[in-house]
Short mmCIF file of C-alpha atoms and ligand atoms in Angstrom, two decimals:
data_model
loop_
_atom_site.label_atom_id
_atom_site.label_comp_id
_atom_site.label_asym_id
_atom_site.label_seq_id
_atom_site.Cartn_x
_atom_site.Cartn_y
_atom_site.Cartn_z
CA MET A 1 -24.58 -35.66 21.28
CA GLN A 2 -21.96 -32.86 19.06
CA LYS A 3 -18.41 -32.27 19.89
CA ILE A 4 -17.06 -28.79 19.85
CA LEU A 5 -13.41 -27.80 20.36
CA ILE A 6 -12.61 -24.91 21.91
CA THR A 7 -9.13 -23.53 20.94
CA GLY A 8 -7.96 -21.40 24.23
CA GLY A 9 -10.92 -23.43 25.78
CA THR A 10 -9.31 -23.35 29.38
CA GLY A 11 -8.46 -19.37 29.55
CA PHE A 12 -10.70 -16.51 30.79
CA ILE A 13 -13.74 -16.60 28.24
CA GLY A 14 -13.14 -20.20 26.91
CA SER A 15 -13.80 -22.24 30.83
CA HIS A 16 -16.99 -19.98 30.84
CA THR A 17 -18.13 -21.17 27.59
CA VAL A 18 -16.48 -24.54 28.23
CA VAL A 19 -19.39 -24.55 32.02
CA GLU A 20 -22.14 -23.50 29.87
CA LEU A 21 -21.79 -25.68 26.56
CA VAL A 22 -21.40 -28.70 28.54
CA SER A 23 -24.90 -27.62 30.55
CA ALA A 24 -26.78 -26.90 27.46
CA GLY A 25 -25.65 -30.69 26.51
CA TYR A 26 -22.61 -30.27 23.85
CA GLU A 27 -19.63 -32.06 24.56
CA CYS A 28 -16.64 -30.22 24.70
CA ILE A 29 -12.72 -31.21 24.00
CA ILE A 30 -10.50 -27.87 24.36
CA LEU A 31 -7.15 -27.48 22.49
CA ASP A 32 -4.97 -25.10 24.83
CA SER A 33 -0.78 -23.93 25.12
CA LEU A 34 -1.81 -22.50 28.88
CA VAL A 35 0.90 -19.74 28.04
CA ASN A 36 -2.09 -18.08 29.91
CA SER A 37 -4.53 -20.49 31.64
CA HIS A 38 -3.89 -24.03 33.70
CA ALA A 39 -4.33 -27.23 33.63
CA ALA A 40 -6.32 -27.41 36.52
CA VAL A 41 -10.13 -26.03 35.53
CA VAL A 42 -9.97 -28.07 33.74
CA GLY A 43 -11.21 -29.60 37.28
CA ARG A 44 -13.14 -26.54 38.50
CA ILE A 45 -15.15 -27.10 34.99
CA ALA A 46 -15.68 -30.72 35.84
CA THR A 47 -17.17 -29.92 39.50
CA LEU A 48 -19.30 -27.28 38.11
CA SER A 49 -20.51 -29.55 34.66
CA GLY A 50 -20.67 -32.36 35.99
CA LYS A 51 -18.36 -33.13 32.84
CA THR A 52 -14.18 -33.18 32.84
CA PRO A 53 -14.10 -32.75 29.56
CA LEU A 54 -10.39 -33.82 28.13
CA LEU A 55 -7.61 -31.08 27.40
CA ILE A 56 -4.69 -30.89 25.18
CA GLU A 57 -2.18 -29.58 25.24
CA GLY A 58 -1.19 -28.06 21.84
CA ASP A 59 -1.48 -24.52 19.93
CA VAL A 60 -3.32 -23.95 16.92
CA ARG A 61 -0.40 -23.24 15.44
CA ASP A 62 0.73 -26.75 15.32
CA ALA A 63 -0.38 -28.28 12.16
CA ALA A 64 0.24 -31.30 12.95
CA CYS A 65 -1.18 -31.88 16.21
CA LEU A 66 -4.51 -29.96 14.84
CA ASP A 67 -4.71 -33.25 12.02
CA ALA A 68 -4.24 -35.90 14.82
CA LEU A 69 -7.06 -33.94 16.53
CA PHE A 70 -9.54 -33.46 13.20
CA ALA A 71 -9.01 -38.13 12.50
CA ALA A 72 -9.42 -38.54 16.72
CA HIS A 73 -12.54 -35.87 16.34
CA THR A 74 -16.10 -35.09 14.49
CA PHE A 75 -16.50 -31.90 15.73
CA SER A 76 -20.10 -29.90 14.79
CA ALA A 77 -17.71 -26.73 15.55
CA VAL A 78 -14.70 -25.25 16.49
CA ILE A 79 -14.51 -21.95 19.24
CA HIS A 80 -11.79 -20.72 18.77
CA PHE A 81 -9.94 -18.65 21.82
CA ALA A 82 -7.13 -18.08 21.70
CA GLY A 83 -4.81 -15.78 21.32
CA LEU A 84 -2.51 -13.47 22.85
CA LYS A 85 -4.36 -10.34 24.47
CA ALA A 86 -2.15 -7.82 26.34
CA VAL A 87 -2.99 -4.38 24.46
CA GLY A 88 0.71 -2.99 25.95
CA GLU A 89 3.03 -6.04 24.31
CA SER A 90 2.09 -6.90 22.00
CA VAL A 91 3.42 -3.17 20.94
CA ARG A 92 6.44 -4.54 22.43
CA GLU A 93 6.14 -7.74 20.44
CA PRO A 94 4.55 -7.35 17.77
CA LEU A 95 5.68 -11.10 15.00
CA ARG A 96 4.74 -12.59 18.76
CA TYR A 97 1.01 -11.11 18.25
CA TYR A 98 0.58 -11.58 14.41
CA ASP A 99 2.38 -15.00 14.64
CA ASN A 100 -0.16 -16.12 17.39
CA ASN A 101 -3.04 -14.71 16.71
CA VAL A 102 -3.21 -14.37 13.26
CA ASN A 103 -1.11 -17.36 11.98
CA GLY A 104 -2.41 -19.08 14.64
CA THR A 105 -6.17 -19.21 13.33
CA THR A 106 -4.74 -19.14 9.12
CA THR A 107 -3.55 -23.22 10.36
CA LEU A 108 -7.02 -23.61 12.49
CA LEU A 109 -8.59 -23.02 9.91
CA ALA A 110 -6.02 -24.80 7.11
CA ALA A 111 -7.13 -28.36 9.45
CA MET A 112 -10.18 -27.39 9.72
CA ALA A 113 -10.57 -27.33 5.40
CA LYS A 114 -9.11 -30.44 5.26
CA ALA A 115 -11.32 -32.30 8.06
CA GLY A 116 -14.59 -30.80 6.36
CA VAL A 117 -15.34 -28.51 9.37
CA LYS A 118 -16.77 -25.23 8.54
CA THR A 119 -17.88 -23.94 10.96
CA ILE A 120 -16.34 -21.60 13.23
CA VAL A 121 -17.13 -18.68 16.25
CA PHE A 122 -13.92 -16.38 16.53
CA SER A 123 -13.13 -13.93 19.78
CA SER A 124 -12.72 -10.49 18.24
CA SER A 125 -12.98 -7.32 20.15
CA ALA A 126 -14.11 -3.98 19.78
CA THR A 127 -10.91 -2.79 19.32
CA VAL A 128 -11.63 -3.40 16.39
CA TYR A 129 -12.93 0.51 16.59
CA GLY A 130 -10.54 1.81 18.51
CA GLU A 131 -11.46 5.64 19.00
CA PRO A 132 -15.04 6.20 17.68
CA ASP A 133 -16.93 8.51 16.06
CA PHE A 134 -19.69 8.05 18.85
CA SER A 135 -21.45 6.15 21.01
CA PRO A 136 -23.72 2.64 21.05
CA ILE A 137 -20.39 2.01 18.35
CA PRO A 138 -23.28 -0.64 15.80
CA GLU A 139 -20.63 -2.89 13.54
CA SER A 140 -21.47 -1.08 10.87
CA ALA A 141 -18.15 1.79 12.40
CA PRO A 142 -15.18 2.13 11.00
CA PHE A 143 -11.41 -0.11 11.55
CA ARG A 144 -9.69 1.60 13.28
CA PRO A 145 -7.12 0.04 15.46
CA ALA A 146 -4.14 0.86 17.76
CA SER A 147 -2.13 -2.13 18.12
CA PRO A 148 -0.29 -4.84 16.66
CA TYR A 149 -3.82 -6.76 18.62
CA GLY A 150 -6.55 -5.06 17.42
CA LYS A 151 -5.03 -5.64 14.34
CA SER A 152 -4.72 -8.39 14.23
CA LYS A 153 -7.94 -9.18 15.40
CA ALA A 154 -8.97 -7.11 12.08
CA MET A 155 -6.47 -8.86 9.65
CA VAL A 156 -8.53 -13.20 11.22
CA GLU A 157 -12.11 -10.86 10.25
CA SER A 158 -11.14 -10.01 6.92
CA ILE A 159 -9.48 -13.52 6.30
CA LEU A 160 -12.02 -14.77 7.84
CA THR A 161 -14.66 -12.93 5.63
CA ASP A 162 -12.63 -13.60 2.13
CA LEU A 163 -13.31 -17.58 3.51
CA VAL A 164 -16.59 -17.50 3.17
CA ALA A 165 -17.34 -15.54 0.47
CA SER A 166 -14.72 -18.49 -1.56
CA ASP A 167 -16.46 -20.85 -0.22
CA SER A 168 -20.40 -20.65 0.92
CA ALA A 169 -20.15 -24.40 2.85
CA TRP A 170 -18.24 -21.47 5.54
CA ARG A 171 -20.33 -20.74 8.84
CA VAL A 172 -18.60 -18.01 10.42
CA ALA A 173 -19.63 -15.56 13.65
CA LEU A 174 -17.08 -13.20 14.03
CA LEU A 175 -17.89 -12.54 18.05
CA ARG A 176 -16.51 -9.02 18.93
CA TYR A 177 -16.67 -8.55 23.04
CA PHE A 178 -16.70 -5.51 24.28
CA ASN A 179 -15.11 -4.89 27.77
CA PRO A 180 -15.77 -8.74 29.81
CA VAL A 181 -15.35 -8.76 33.39
CA GLY A 182 -16.96 -10.84 35.84
CA ALA A 183 -17.15 -14.97 37.33
CA HIS A 184 -18.76 -18.09 37.49
CA SER A 185 -21.26 -17.21 40.97
CA SER A 186 -20.20 -20.38 42.02
CA GLY A 187 -16.65 -18.59 42.87
CA MET A 188 -14.79 -22.00 41.47
CA MET A 189 -13.61 -19.73 38.05
CA GLY A 190 -12.87 -15.69 37.11
CA GLU A 191 -9.45 -13.84 34.96
CA ASP A 192 -6.55 -14.90 36.45
CA PRO A 193 -4.14 -12.93 34.87
CA ALA A 194 -0.29 -13.58 35.76
CA GLY A 195 1.72 -10.51 37.31
CA ILE A 196 0.54 -6.27 37.83
CA PRO A 197 -3.70 -6.66 36.11
CA ASN A 198 -3.42 -3.99 33.56
CA ASN A 199 -7.30 -3.70 33.42
CA LEU A 200 -9.23 -2.25 35.87
CA MET A 201 -11.78 -5.13 37.01
CA PRO A 202 -8.72 -7.05 38.80
CA PHE A 203 -6.34 -4.05 39.70
CA VAL A 204 -9.84 -3.67 41.63
CA CYS A 205 -10.12 -6.31 42.76
CA GLN A 206 -6.20 -6.98 44.03
CA VAL A 207 -6.49 -3.91 45.93
CA ALA A 208 -9.49 -4.79 48.06
CA SER A 209 -7.59 -7.97 48.90
CA GLY A 210 -4.81 -6.53 49.67
CA ARG A 211 -2.02 -7.43 47.24
CA LEU A 212 -1.87 -4.01 45.65
CA LYS A 213 -1.49 -1.37 47.69
CA THR A 214 -3.77 1.84 46.18
CA LEU A 215 -5.76 2.03 42.25
CA ARG A 216 -4.76 4.58 39.62
CA ILE A 217 -7.23 5.92 38.32
CA PHE A 218 -6.43 6.78 35.04
CA GLY A 219 -7.67 10.69 34.53
CA ASN A 220 -10.12 12.38 36.01
CA ASP A 221 -9.97 14.65 33.32
CA TYR A 222 -12.14 12.93 29.94
CA PRO A 223 -15.86 14.32 28.44
CA THR A 224 -17.54 11.88 31.06
CA ALA A 225 -20.59 12.84 33.68
CA ASP A 226 -17.30 12.21 36.45
CA GLY A 227 -14.24 13.10 34.33
CA THR A 228 -13.58 9.38 34.36
CA GLY A 229 -12.81 6.14 31.47
CA GLU A 230 -16.48 5.02 29.89
CA ARG A 231 -16.69 1.54 28.51
CA ASP A 232 -19.27 -1.99 27.67
CA TYR A 233 -18.76 -3.35 31.20
CA ILE A 234 -20.25 -6.91 30.32
CA HIS A 235 -20.64 -10.27 32.71
CA VAL A 236 -18.43 -12.96 31.39
CA MET A 237 -20.90 -15.78 31.92
CA ASP A 238 -22.45 -13.06 29.46
CA LEU A 239 -20.44 -13.53 26.69
CA ALA A 240 -20.54 -17.49 27.43
CA GLU A 241 -24.27 -18.17 27.27
CA GLY A 242 -23.43 -15.67 23.37
CA HIS A 243 -20.87 -18.56 21.89
CA LEU A 244 -24.46 -20.17 22.34
CA ALA A 245 -26.84 -18.37 20.92
CA ALA A 246 -24.04 -17.92 17.97
CA LEU A 247 -23.32 -21.99 17.61
CA ARG A 248 -26.92 -22.54 17.58
CA TYR A 249 -28.32 -19.62 15.40
CA LEU A 250 -25.09 -20.66 12.68
CA ALA A 251 -27.05 -24.09 13.11
CA ARG A 252 -29.76 -22.99 11.45
CA THR A 253 -30.49 -23.67 8.14
CA ASP A 254 -31.49 -20.16 7.48
CA ALA A 255 -28.27 -18.40 8.64
CA SER A 256 -26.36 -16.29 7.06
CA PRO A 257 -22.81 -17.03 6.65
CA LEU A 258 -21.33 -14.55 7.23
CA MET A 259 -22.43 -13.17 10.82
CA ILE A 260 -20.97 -10.54 12.76
CA ALA A 261 -22.29 -8.95 16.22
CA ASN A 262 -21.39 -6.87 19.46
CA LEU A 263 -21.54 -8.24 22.70
CA GLY A 264 -22.33 -5.88 25.22
CA THR A 265 -24.72 -4.70 27.54
CA SER A 266 -25.17 -0.81 26.00
CA ARG A 267 -24.50 0.76 27.86
CA GLY A 268 -20.80 3.11 29.68
CA HIS A 269 -20.01 2.70 33.29
CA SER A 270 -17.18 5.29 34.80
CA VAL A 271 -13.81 3.99 36.43
CA LEU A 272 -15.97 5.80 39.09
CA ASP A 273 -19.16 3.71 38.83
CA VAL A 274 -16.46 -0.01 39.19
CA VAL A 275 -14.86 1.97 41.58
CA ASN A 276 -17.85 3.52 43.51
CA THR A 277 -20.93 -0.05 43.31
CA PHE A 278 -17.46 -2.61 44.18
CA SER A 279 -17.13 -0.88 46.85
CA ARG A 280 -20.52 -0.46 48.23
CA ILE A 281 -21.77 -4.70 47.03
CA ASN A 282 -18.87 -5.76 48.82
CA GLY A 283 -18.98 -3.22 51.86
CA MET A 284 -15.40 -3.05 50.75
CA PRO A 285 -13.18 0.53 50.76
CA ILE A 286 -11.16 0.33 47.28
CA PRO A 287 -8.81 3.83 48.13
CA HIS A 288 -7.34 4.91 44.51
CA GLN A 289 -6.09 8.24 43.47
CA PHE A 290 -5.80 10.35 40.62
CA VAL A 291 -3.04 10.05 38.17
CA ALA A 292 -2.71 11.36 33.91
CA ARG A 293 -4.61 9.78 31.48
CA ARG A 294 -2.42 6.84 30.19
CA PRO A 295 -1.73 6.60 26.06
CA GLY A 296 -3.78 4.77 24.20
CA ASP A 297 -6.59 5.35 26.03
CA VAL A 298 -10.04 6.17 24.38
CA PRO A 299 -12.91 8.50 26.51
CA ALA A 300 -15.41 6.20 26.09
CA TYR A 301 -17.25 3.21 24.32
CA TRP A 302 -20.42 1.45 24.64
CA ALA A 303 -21.19 -1.44 22.82
CA ASP A 304 -24.77 -0.82 20.40
CA ALA A 305 -25.33 -4.92 21.57
CA THR A 306 -29.09 -4.52 19.84
CA TYR A 307 -27.80 -6.74 16.50
CA ALA A 308 -27.04 -10.36 19.34
CA GLU A 309 -30.93 -8.68 20.81
CA ARG A 310 -32.18 -9.56 16.88
CA THR A 311 -29.89 -12.63 15.27
CA LEU A 312 -29.72 -14.89 18.45
CA GLY A 313 -31.83 -13.67 20.92
CA TRP A 314 -29.52 -12.36 22.94
CA LYS A 315 -29.02 -10.76 25.63
CA ALA A 316 -26.58 -10.21 28.00
CA THR A 317 -29.10 -9.29 31.58
CA ARG A 318 -26.30 -9.06 34.50
CA SER A 319 -25.69 -5.80 36.24
CA LEU A 320 -22.22 -3.91 36.79
CA GLU A 321 -23.88 -5.31 40.91
CA ASP A 322 -23.13 -8.69 40.07
CA MET A 323 -20.30 -8.48 38.18
CA CYS A 324 -18.30 -6.42 40.39
CA ARG A 325 -20.10 -9.21 43.69
CA ASP A 326 -18.33 -12.42 41.10
CA SER A 327 -15.21 -10.49 40.20
CA TRP A 328 -14.57 -10.31 45.06
CA ASN A 329 -15.97 -13.75 45.63
CA TRP A 330 -14.07 -15.28 42.92
CA GLN A 331 -11.40 -13.15 44.12
CA LYS A 332 -11.80 -13.56 47.59
CA GLN A 333 -11.68 -17.77 47.36
CA ASN A 334 -8.83 -18.02 44.74
CA PRO A 335 -6.46 -15.01 47.00
CA THR A 336 -3.40 -15.19 44.13
CA GLY A 337 -5.70 -15.79 41.78
CA ASP A 338 -3.87 -18.91 41.15
CA ILE A 339 -5.91 -22.34 40.28
CA GLY A 340 -3.09 -24.68 39.89
P1 NAD B 1 -6.88 -16.22 28.18
O1 NAD B 1 -5.74 -15.44 28.51
O2 NAD B 1 -7.78 -16.34 29.96
O3 NAD B 1 -7.26 -16.53 26.87
C1 NAD B 1 -7.25 -17.55 26.39
C2 NAD B 1 -6.19 -18.57 25.67
O4 NAD B 1 -5.99 -19.33 24.90
C3 NAD B 1 -5.68 -18.90 26.98
O5 NAD B 1 -5.85 -19.72 28.00
C4 NAD B 1 -4.05 -19.52 26.95
O6 NAD B 1 -3.31 -20.56 27.55
C5 NAD B 1 -4.71 -19.71 25.61
N1 NAD B 1 -3.49 -19.97 24.06
C6 NAD B 1 -2.99 -18.39 23.98
N2 NAD B 1 -2.25 -18.41 22.35
C7 NAD B 1 -2.56 -19.55 22.35
C8 NAD B 1 -2.53 -20.23 21.13
N3 NAD B 1 -1.34 -20.20 20.20
N4 NAD B 1 -3.08 -21.99 21.01
C9 NAD B 1 -2.59 -22.85 22.19
N5 NAD B 1 -3.65 -21.74 23.20
C10 NAD B 1 -3.34 -19.90 23.18
O7 NAD B 1 -7.70 -14.67 27.61
P2 NAD B 1 -9.89 -15.13 26.85
O8 NAD B 1 -9.66 -12.88 28.34
O9 NAD B 1 -10.00 -15.91 27.47
O10 NAD B 1 -8.81 -14.04 26.29
C11 NAD B 1 -9.82 -15.11 24.58
C12 NAD B 1 -10.07 -13.82 23.54
O11 NAD B 1 -10.97 -14.05 23.44
C13 NAD B 1 -9.14 -14.42 23.12
O12 NAD B 1 -8.51 -14.07 21.76
C14 NAD B 1 -9.13 -12.28 23.19
O13 NAD B 1 -7.80 -11.96 22.17
C15 NAD B 1 -10.39 -12.25 23.09
N6 NAD B 1 -10.81 -11.46 23.53
C16 NAD B 1 -10.75 -10.97 25.29
C17 NAD B 1 -11.16 -9.80 25.70
C18 NAD B 1 -10.69 -9.57 27.22
O14 NAD B 1 -10.47 -8.76 27.16
N7 NAD B 1 -10.78 -11.05 28.10
C19 NAD B 1 -11.78 -9.09 24.84
C20 NAD B 1 -12.31 -8.47 24.16
C21 NAD B 1 -11.22 -10.21 22.82
N1 UFG B 2 -8.54 1.66 34.13
C1 UFG B 2 -7.52 2.08 35.59
N2 UFG B 2 -6.15 1.81 36.94
C2 UFG B 2 -6.63 1.02 35.75
C3 UFG B 2 -6.90 0.85 34.55
C4 UFG B 2 -7.62 1.15 34.18
O1 UFG B 2 -8.22 3.18 35.45
O2 UFG B 2 -4.99 0.94 36.71
C5 UFG B 2 -9.29 2.32 33.08
C6 UFG B 2 -8.61 2.84 32.13
O3 UFG B 2 -7.96 4.36 31.24
C7 UFG B 2 -10.23 3.11 31.32
C8 UFG B 2 -11.22 1.52 32.05
O4 UFG B 2 -10.23 2.11 33.84
O5 UFG B 2 -10.58 3.84 31.30
C9 UFG B 2 -11.40 0.44 31.86
O6 UFG B 2 -9.57 -0.22 31.13
P1 UFG B 2 -9.43 -1.10 31.23
O7 UFG B 2 -7.76 -1.82 31.07
O8 UFG B 2 -9.67 -2.62 31.76
O9 UFG B 2 -10.17 -2.24 29.74
P2 UFG B 2 -9.82 -1.29 28.60
O10 UFG B 2 -11.03 -0.76 27.55
O11 UFG B 2 -8.18 -0.71 27.67
O12 UFG B 2 -9.55 -2.53 26.93
C10 UFG B 2 -10.15 -3.78 27.29
C11 UFG B 2 -9.03 -5.03 26.99
C12 UFG B 2 -8.88 -4.84 24.94
C13 UFG B 2 -9.70 -4.91 24.71
C14 UFG B 2 -11.59 -4.27 24.76
C15 UFG B 2 -12.00 -4.14 24.55
O13 UFG B 2 -7.77 -5.08 28.43
O14 UFG B 2 -7.89 -5.91 25.33
O15 UFG B 2 -11.22 -3.49 26.37
O16 UFG B 2 -13.15 -3.90 24.74
F1 UFG B 2 -9.38 -5.00 23.63
#
């Protein structure tokens, strides 16, 4: 049985990926500082997958902790989710973001190199493209990250590219996620943002549950079909399957040492599409008002995800209806979000 180290494995995307991997026969060991997640997620993973993954509470910047982990286990690969991800916070606290996301990754890579573990799947983001010239965005589009968060992802992509060029034993997948939403269909795992959510779907869910009164829609004067911003929302279980496909790809003898793929659905949905679909599928009205554009927001973008389909044999299959239903099912069963 292959053993995989999952950094950030108690977080939103990591926890869903662990369920997928364990169900596919991998053994997962989670390393997470719990800075943005709860240890109780492990119990939910166990219920859903039938196996309890080992959780090591630790930080990817802690070289001694990593050395001990690599000495104790023989890993065939690492999936590196651990990182901070709030765009606005990264503008206020750039050093914290570069330290956590960039220094955290170089510390992890040094420990991997020392242990001879040279296969890694990295969580990158569509945010590296900034405001693109057109959509759908291909992987070859220029980088224009607008925030320290986005720049930290672009930096790590460069570091990993240099690493592969320096040593052909490395196998690296850079996965650029578009807008992950949704939850496990059981309602037992989902997104659990601290404080008032910044992102659309968690905000909509909290309006539906009555925790928040009204959704503010940032701008209805964009050059889009209904004037509201468009994004490529992707179900977190599709993303989880994308990681499984990337691991299998990297294990192939004909794998390219560096594979870079957008993970999205290749289609855009507007804010009003999300609000109207959520209301229709869940029978819940979402009171909303239009307010000014949010500074820094891009009007519209979506992925060209055809490369992932060709290379990984992976394609997102879940619809916006599935995303809205599963997000609400999670929120309804965990009204305070906090499963700890
Ligand atoms: P999340 O915050 O739910 O999960 C990240 C996990 O990493 C958390 O459990 C947190 O406690 C842990 N962590 C953070 N810093 C750590 C450190 N130094 N050492 C150990 N653990 C640490 O976020 P998520 O949505 O699951 O995102 C996972 C990854 O995907 C992140 O790297 C994020 O930047 C990237 N990403 C997320 C999105 C999104 O919108 N959710 C989009 C694109 C890319
Ligand atoms: N929106 C609202 N009201 C809200 C929240 C969001 O109208 O209360 C709108 C935004 O203006 C935007 C859309 O909903 O048009 C989506 O906004 P999100 O905040 O959910 O997502 P973003 O596209 O701004 O960014 C997200 C993550 C980034 C990541 C990026 C990847 O927050 O970290 O997706 O594409 F990099």
